[in-house]
mmCIF file of C-alpha atoms in Angstrom:
data_model
loop_
_atom_site.group_PDB
_atom_site.id
_atom_site.type_symbol
_atom_site.label_atom_id
_atom_site.label_comp_id
_atom_site.label_asym_id
_atom_site.label_seq_id
_atom_site.Cartn_x
_atom_site.Cartn_y
_atom_site.Cartn_z
ATOM 1 C CA MET A 1 91.051 83.924 93.911
ATOM 2 C CA VAL A 2 93.891 82.059 92.269
ATOM 3 C CA PRO A 3 97.218 83.116 93.844
ATOM 4 C CA ILE A 4 99.012 85.787 91.845
ATOM 5 C CA PRO A 5 102.093 84.268 90.166
ATOM 6 C CA TYR A 6 105.340 84.826 92.044
ATOM 7 C CA TRP A 7 107.071 86.270 88.981
ATOM 8 C CA LEU A 8 104.390 88.933 88.592
ATOM 9 C CA THR A 9 104.679 89.912 92.240
ATOM 10 C CA VAL A 10 108.457 90.204 91.905
ATOM 11 C CA LEU A 11 108.033 92.276 88.741
ATOM 12 C CA ALA A 12 105.567 94.552 90.518
ATOM 13 C CA TRP A 13 107.818 95.051 93.544
ATOM 14 C CA THR A 14 110.792 95.755 91.268
ATOM 15 C CA SER A 15 108.834 98.355 89.320
ATOM 16 C CA LEU A 16 107.592 100.017 92.507
ATOM 17 C CA LEU A 17 111.085 100.023 94.023
ATOM 18 C CA LEU A 18 112.563 101.683 90.927
ATOM 19 C CA ALA A 19 109.769 104.250 90.965
ATOM 20 C CA GLY A 20 110.354 104.925 94.653
ATOM 21 C CA ILE A 21 114.081 105.442 94.139
ATOM 22 C CA SER A 22 113.344 107.707 91.161
ATOM 23 C CA PHE A 23 110.875 109.712 93.248
ATOM 24 C CA ILE A 24 113.402 110.185 96.055
ATOM 25 C CA TYR A 25 116.199 111.124 93.663
ATOM 26 C CA ILE A 26 114.172 113.820 91.899
ATOM 27 C CA ALA A 27 112.642 115.076 95.154
ATOM 28 C CA LEU A 28 116.102 115.552 96.664
ATOM 29 C CA ASP A 29 117.429 117.237 93.528
ATOM 30 C CA VAL A 30 114.553 119.718 93.186
ATOM 31 C CA THR A 31 114.974 120.553 96.864
ATOM 32 C CA LYS A 32 118.629 121.361 96.259
ATOM 33 C CA HIS A 33 117.978 123.050 92.916
ATOM 34 C CA PRO A 34 114.433 124.555 93.026
ATOM 35 C CA GLN A 35 112.514 124.826 89.796
ATOM 36 C CA LYS A 36 111.992 128.262 88.262
ATOM 37 C CA MET A 37 108.304 127.383 88.061
ATOM 38 C CA LYS A 38 107.574 126.354 91.656
ATOM 39 C CA ILE A 39 104.774 123.907 90.875
ATOM 40 C CA MET A 40 107.232 121.768 88.897
ATOM 41 C CA THR A 41 108.998 121.036 92.188
ATOM 42 C CA ILE A 42 105.969 118.867 92.941
ATOM 43 C CA VAL A 43 105.273 117.711 89.392
ATOM 44 C CA TRP A 44 108.616 116.089 88.577
ATOM 45 C CA PRO A 45 108.788 113.779 91.627
ATOM 46 C CA LEU A 46 105.134 112.764 91.253
ATOM 47 C CA THR A 47 105.585 111.760 87.631
ATOM 48 C CA ALA A 48 108.463 109.487 88.659
ATOM 49 C CA LEU A 49 105.942 107.372 90.579
ATOM 50 C CA PHE A 50 104.678 105.994 87.269
ATOM 51 C CA GLY A 51 107.510 106.946 84.906
ATOM 52 C CA SER A 52 110.318 105.569 87.084
ATOM 53 C CA PHE A 53 113.891 105.858 85.803
ATOM 54 C CA ILE A 54 112.702 106.943 82.335
ATOM 55 C CA TRP A 55 111.320 110.097 83.922
ATOM 56 C CA VAL A 56 114.581 110.592 85.793
ATOM 57 C CA LEU A 57 116.317 110.738 82.421
ATOM 58 C CA ALA A 58 113.684 113.193 81.172
ATOM 59 C CA TYR A 59 114.140 115.314 84.289
ATOM 60 C CA LYS A 60 117.930 115.293 83.900
ATOM 61 C CA LYS A 61 117.632 116.405 80.276
ATOM 62 C CA TRP A 62 114.744 118.875 80.384
ATOM 63 C CA GLY A 63 113.848 119.667 83.975
ATOM 64 C CA GLU A 64 116.999 119.868 86.041
ATOM 65 C CA ASN A 65 117.620 123.453 87.128
ATOM 66 C CA HIS A 66 121.332 124.067 87.527
ATOM 67 C CA SER A 67 121.102 127.569 86.098
ATOM 68 C CA SER A 68 123.312 129.090 88.791
ATOM 69 C CA GLU A 69 126.118 126.666 88.004
ATOM 70 C CA LYS A 70 125.644 127.317 84.279
ATOM 71 C CA MET A 71 125.907 131.051 84.796
ATOM 72 C CA LYS A 72 129.142 130.618 86.725
ATOM 73 C CA MET A 73 130.606 128.482 83.952
ATOM 74 C CA ASP A 74 129.692 130.465 80.846
ATOM 75 C CA GLY A 75 127.891 133.576 82.030
ATOM 76 C CA SER A 76 124.668 132.570 80.274
ATOM 77 C CA MET A 77 121.298 131.231 81.308
ATOM 78 C CA ASN A 78 119.327 129.231 78.793
ATOM 79 C CA MET A 79 116.554 127.790 80.887
ATOM 80 C CA GLY A 80 113.515 129.372 79.245
ATOM 81 C CA SER A 81 110.721 127.407 77.649
ATOM 82 C CA SER A 82 111.451 129.201 74.364
ATOM 83 C CA ASN A 83 114.597 127.088 74.043
ATOM 84 C CA LYS A 84 112.645 123.857 74.233
ATOM 85 C CA SER A 85 111.222 122.141 71.181
ATOM 86 C CA MET A 86 107.471 121.791 70.835
ATOM 87 C CA ALA A 87 107.704 118.061 71.554
ATOM 88 C CA VAL A 88 109.561 118.679 74.823
ATOM 89 C CA SER A 89 107.189 121.449 75.904
ATOM 90 C CA VAL A 90 104.228 119.150 75.265
ATOM 91 C CA PHE A 91 105.953 116.376 77.223
ATOM 92 C CA ILE A 92 106.417 118.676 80.219
ATOM 93 C CA GLY A 93 102.874 120.018 79.897
ATOM 94 C CA THR A 94 101.504 116.476 79.868
ATOM 95 C CA CYS A 95 103.601 115.650 82.927
ATOM 96 C CA HIS A 96 102.074 118.664 84.647
ATOM 97 C CA CYS A 97 98.617 117.279 83.927
ATOM 98 C CA GLY A 98 99.594 113.749 84.922
ATOM 99 C CA ALA A 99 101.028 114.764 88.272
ATOM 100 C CA GLY A 100 97.618 115.951 89.438
ATOM 101 C CA CYS A 101 95.975 112.783 88.169
ATOM 102 C CA SER A 102 98.577 110.597 89.860
ATOM 103 C CA LEU A 103 98.232 112.331 93.205
ATOM 104 C CA ALA A 104 94.434 112.223 93.048
ATOM 105 C CA ASP A 105 94.278 108.533 92.166
ATOM 106 C CA LEU A 106 96.840 107.617 94.802
ATOM 107 C CA ILE A 107 94.778 109.323 97.497
ATOM 108 C CA ILE A 108 91.365 108.161 96.255
ATOM 109 C CA GLU A 109 92.347 104.477 95.980
ATOM 110 C CA TRP A 110 93.390 104.366 99.623
ATOM 111 C CA LEU A 111 90.405 106.407 100.786
ATOM 112 C CA LEU A 112 88.044 103.997 99.024
ATOM 113 C CA TYR A 113 89.862 101.008 100.478
ATOM 114 C CA PHE A 114 89.696 102.238 104.070
ATOM 115 C CA PHE A 115 86.319 104.014 103.745
ATOM 116 C CA PRO A 116 84.262 102.013 101.212
ATOM 117 C CA VAL A 117 81.167 103.988 102.155
ATOM 118 C CA LEU A 118 82.566 106.704 99.856
ATOM 119 C CA TYR A 119 81.534 104.602 96.876
ATOM 120 C CA VAL A 120 77.980 105.770 97.577
ATOM 121 C CA VAL A 121 79.085 109.363 96.934
ATOM 122 C CA GLY A 122 80.340 108.297 93.513
ATOM 123 C CA GLY A 123 76.995 106.760 92.542
ATOM 124 C CA TYR A 124 77.131 103.164 93.781
ATOM 125 C CA PRO A 125 74.678 101.433 93.707
ATOM 126 C CA ALA A 126 72.133 104.092 92.707
ATOM 127 C CA ILE A 127 73.778 104.848 89.345
ATOM 128 C CA PHE A 128 76.492 102.227 88.879
ATOM 129 C CA SER A 129 76.167 98.520 89.562
ATOM 130 C CA HIS A 130 79.927 98.159 89.949
ATOM 131 C CA LYS A 131 82.034 99.992 92.501
ATOM 132 C CA LEU A 132 84.843 100.470 89.991
ATOM 133 C CA PHE A 133 82.876 103.059 88.007
ATOM 134 C CA SER A 134 81.863 104.887 91.157
ATOM 135 C CA GLY A 135 85.535 105.089 92.033
ATOM 136 C CA PHE A 136 86.266 106.524 88.594
ATOM 137 C CA VAL A 137 83.780 109.346 89.216
ATOM 138 C CA LEU A 138 85.344 110.247 92.553
ATOM 139 C CA ALA A 139 88.862 110.032 91.136
ATOM 140 C CA PHE A 140 87.955 112.259 88.186
ATOM 141 C CA ILE A 141 86.435 114.955 90.403
ATOM 142 C CA PHE A 142 89.397 114.877 92.757
ATOM 143 C CA ALA A 143 91.890 114.852 89.869
ATOM 144 C CA LEU A 144 90.142 117.835 88.280
ATOM 145 C CA ILE A 145 90.361 119.817 91.504
ATOM 146 C CA ILE A 146 94.064 119.051 91.954
ATOM 147 C CA GLY A 147 94.847 119.419 88.247
ATOM 148 C CA VAL A 148 93.194 122.830 87.980
ATOM 149 C CA SER A 149 95.032 123.906 91.142
ATOM 150 C CA PHE A 150 98.356 122.821 89.638
ATOM 151 C CA GLN A 151 97.509 124.628 86.407
ATOM 152 C CA TYR A 152 96.483 127.750 88.312
ATOM 153 C CA PHE A 153 99.850 128.012 90.056
ATOM 154 C CA ALA A 154 101.610 127.520 86.729
ATOM 155 C CA ILE A 155 99.594 129.864 84.529
ATOM 156 C CA VAL A 156 99.047 132.820 86.876
ATOM 157 C CA PRO A 157 102.765 133.686 87.279
ATOM 158 C CA MET A 158 103.354 133.308 83.533
ATOM 159 C CA LYS A 159 100.433 135.499 82.440
ATOM 160 C CA HIS A 160 100.181 137.732 85.542
ATOM 161 C CA LEU A 161 96.463 137.023 85.874
ATOM 162 C CA SER A 162 94.034 137.932 88.614
ATOM 163 C CA ARG A 163 92.618 135.163 90.789
ATOM 164 C CA LYS A 164 89.380 134.914 88.789
ATOM 165 C CA GLU A 165 91.155 135.056 85.440
ATOM 166 C CA GLY A 166 93.633 132.458 86.646
ATOM 167 C CA ILE A 167 90.917 130.014 87.705
ATOM 168 C CA ILE A 168 89.091 130.349 84.375
ATOM 169 C CA ALA A 169 92.314 129.956 82.390
ATOM 170 C CA ALA A 170 93.342 126.932 84.473
ATOM 171 C CA ILE A 171 90.005 125.217 83.899
ATOM 172 C CA LYS A 172 90.225 125.836 80.146
ATOM 173 C CA ALA A 173 93.823 124.608 79.994
ATOM 174 C CA ASP A 174 93.477 121.480 82.110
ATOM 175 C CA THR A 175 89.992 120.019 81.671
ATOM 176 C CA LEU A 176 90.451 118.498 78.198
ATOM 177 C CA SER A 177 93.981 117.323 78.936
ATOM 178 C CA LEU A 178 92.966 115.725 82.213
ATOM 179 C CA SER A 179 89.898 114.107 80.649
ATOM 180 C CA CYS A 180 92.018 112.448 77.971
ATOM 181 C CA TRP A 181 94.473 111.232 80.597
ATOM 182 C CA GLN A 182 91.729 109.775 82.779
ATOM 183 C CA ILE A 183 90.012 108.083 79.822
ATOM 184 C CA GLY A 184 93.222 106.273 78.931
ATOM 185 C CA MET A 185 93.882 105.357 82.533
ATOM 186 C CA TYR A 186 90.319 104.222 83.267
ATOM 187 C CA ALA A 187 90.194 102.075 80.129
ATOM 188 C CA THR A 188 93.366 100.287 81.212
ATOM 189 C CA VAL A 189 92.169 99.767 84.777
ATOM 190 C CA ALA A 190 88.778 98.534 83.601
ATOM 191 C CA LEU A 191 90.400 96.083 81.180
ATOM 192 C CA CYS A 192 92.567 94.679 83.969
ATOM 193 C CA GLN A 193 90.022 94.629 86.795
ATOM 194 C CA LEU A 194 86.999 93.486 84.816
ATOM 195 C CA SER A 195 88.607 91.146 82.289
ATOM 196 C CA LEU A 196 92.260 90.173 82.682
ATOM 197 C CA PHE A 197 92.483 89.735 86.444
ATOM 198 C CA PRO A 198 89.153 87.850 86.792
ATOM 199 C CA HIS A 199 90.163 85.569 83.914
ATOM 200 C CA PHE A 200 93.628 84.736 85.233
ATOM 201 C CA PHE A 201 93.274 85.245 88.994
ATOM 202 C CA GLY A 202 89.555 84.786 89.581
ATOM 203 C CA GLY A 203 88.791 88.334 90.666
ATOM 204 C CA GLU A 204 89.929 91.930 91.027
ATOM 205 C CA VAL A 205 93.279 92.839 92.547
ATOM 206 C CA LEU A 206 93.231 94.985 95.687
ATOM 207 C CA PRO A 207 95.312 98.098 96.478
ATOM 208 C CA THR A 208 97.092 96.106 99.182
ATOM 209 C CA THR A 209 98.923 94.114 96.490
ATOM 210 C CA PRO A 210 101.950 95.363 94.509
ATOM 211 C CA VAL A 211 100.333 94.084 91.300
ATOM 212 C CA PHE A 212 97.546 96.643 91.720
ATOM 213 C CA TRP A 213 100.058 99.487 91.738
ATOM 214 C CA LEU A 214 101.942 98.009 88.807
ATOM 215 C CA MET A 215 98.629 98.131 86.972
ATOM 216 C CA MET A 216 98.232 101.769 88.010
ATOM 217 C CA GLN A 217 101.713 102.589 86.705
ATOM 218 C CA VAL A 218 100.856 101.068 83.336
ATOM 219 C CA ALA A 219 97.490 102.846 83.338
ATOM 220 C CA MET A 220 99.200 106.180 84.007
ATOM 221 C CA LEU A 221 101.591 105.640 81.106
ATOM 222 C CA VAL A 222 98.627 104.888 78.836
ATOM 223 C CA GLY A 223 96.960 108.041 80.137
ATOM 224 C CA PHE A 224 100.097 110.011 79.308
ATOM 225 C CA CYS A 225 100.084 108.715 75.722
ATOM 226 C CA ILE A 226 96.396 109.561 75.266
ATOM 227 C CA ALA A 227 96.772 113.052 76.771
ATOM 228 C CA TYR A 228 99.908 113.973 74.809
ATOM 229 C CA PRO A 229 98.144 114.828 71.494
ATOM 230 C CA MET A 230 95.553 116.904 73.339
ATOM 231 C CA ASN A 231 98.293 118.846 75.117
ATOM 232 C CA TRP A 232 99.962 119.459 71.767
ATOM 233 C CA TRP A 233 96.742 120.995 70.443
ATOM 234 C CA LEU A 234 96.154 123.026 73.613
ATOM 235 C CA ILE A 235 99.659 124.481 73.518
ATOM 236 C CA LYS A 236 99.610 125.054 69.762
ATOM 237 C CA THR A 237 96.345 126.998 69.982
ATOM 238 C CA GLY A 238 97.569 129.027 72.965
ATOM 239 C CA ILE A 239 94.974 127.663 75.391
ATOM 240 C CA LYS A 240 97.784 126.153 77.447
ATOM 241 C CA GLU A 241 101.163 127.818 77.980
ATOM 242 C CA LYS A 242 104.467 126.263 76.930
ATOM 243 C CA MET A 243 106.433 125.119 79.957
#
């Protein structure tokens, strides 16, 4: 492989550092000021891993829960989802979906790196001639499991559902959203790993390099943009709850 340019490595490290600081900031704040919807305590920090300081601003504006302080100041509490615009509710709903995808892909990439035999489980080489697509299969399955779990813990308290009803509702609410996210993310990763990186660097970039995770950050942002319209439709039709 051709050495990765120094400027790109610096850019990647800078992006990862900002994301790490953003993650820590939000994680500390949600610990001090727990979210009314408990699952969002996990969602907001995870989304900072790809959204960085932009997601910190979003959290400060739409997610920060200082309701107790607000009540002391003016005796009111306006923290309900009904006070949020449709665009903001869809943004938060898409973040909820993306957090599960982010966590799943983070775990799967390292599992595949340290235990490459897992590619066989994803269909390599019996179904796919390239390990990348086998990894996509494993990541999708894992993301679906985590995403549905996240959705379950969000939707059950809101609708007061039984366990069975909650699982069914979570699957209906998250499958299409997650699929759109993963399609956008996979397309970006495939473009980089199968075309751009081989052309410029002579081969794929490994998870041990900061450039790989910069690529994943960009891929997640693309996934967010692709999943946003689907979340709008899901919320508008009542399949997914406003958050």
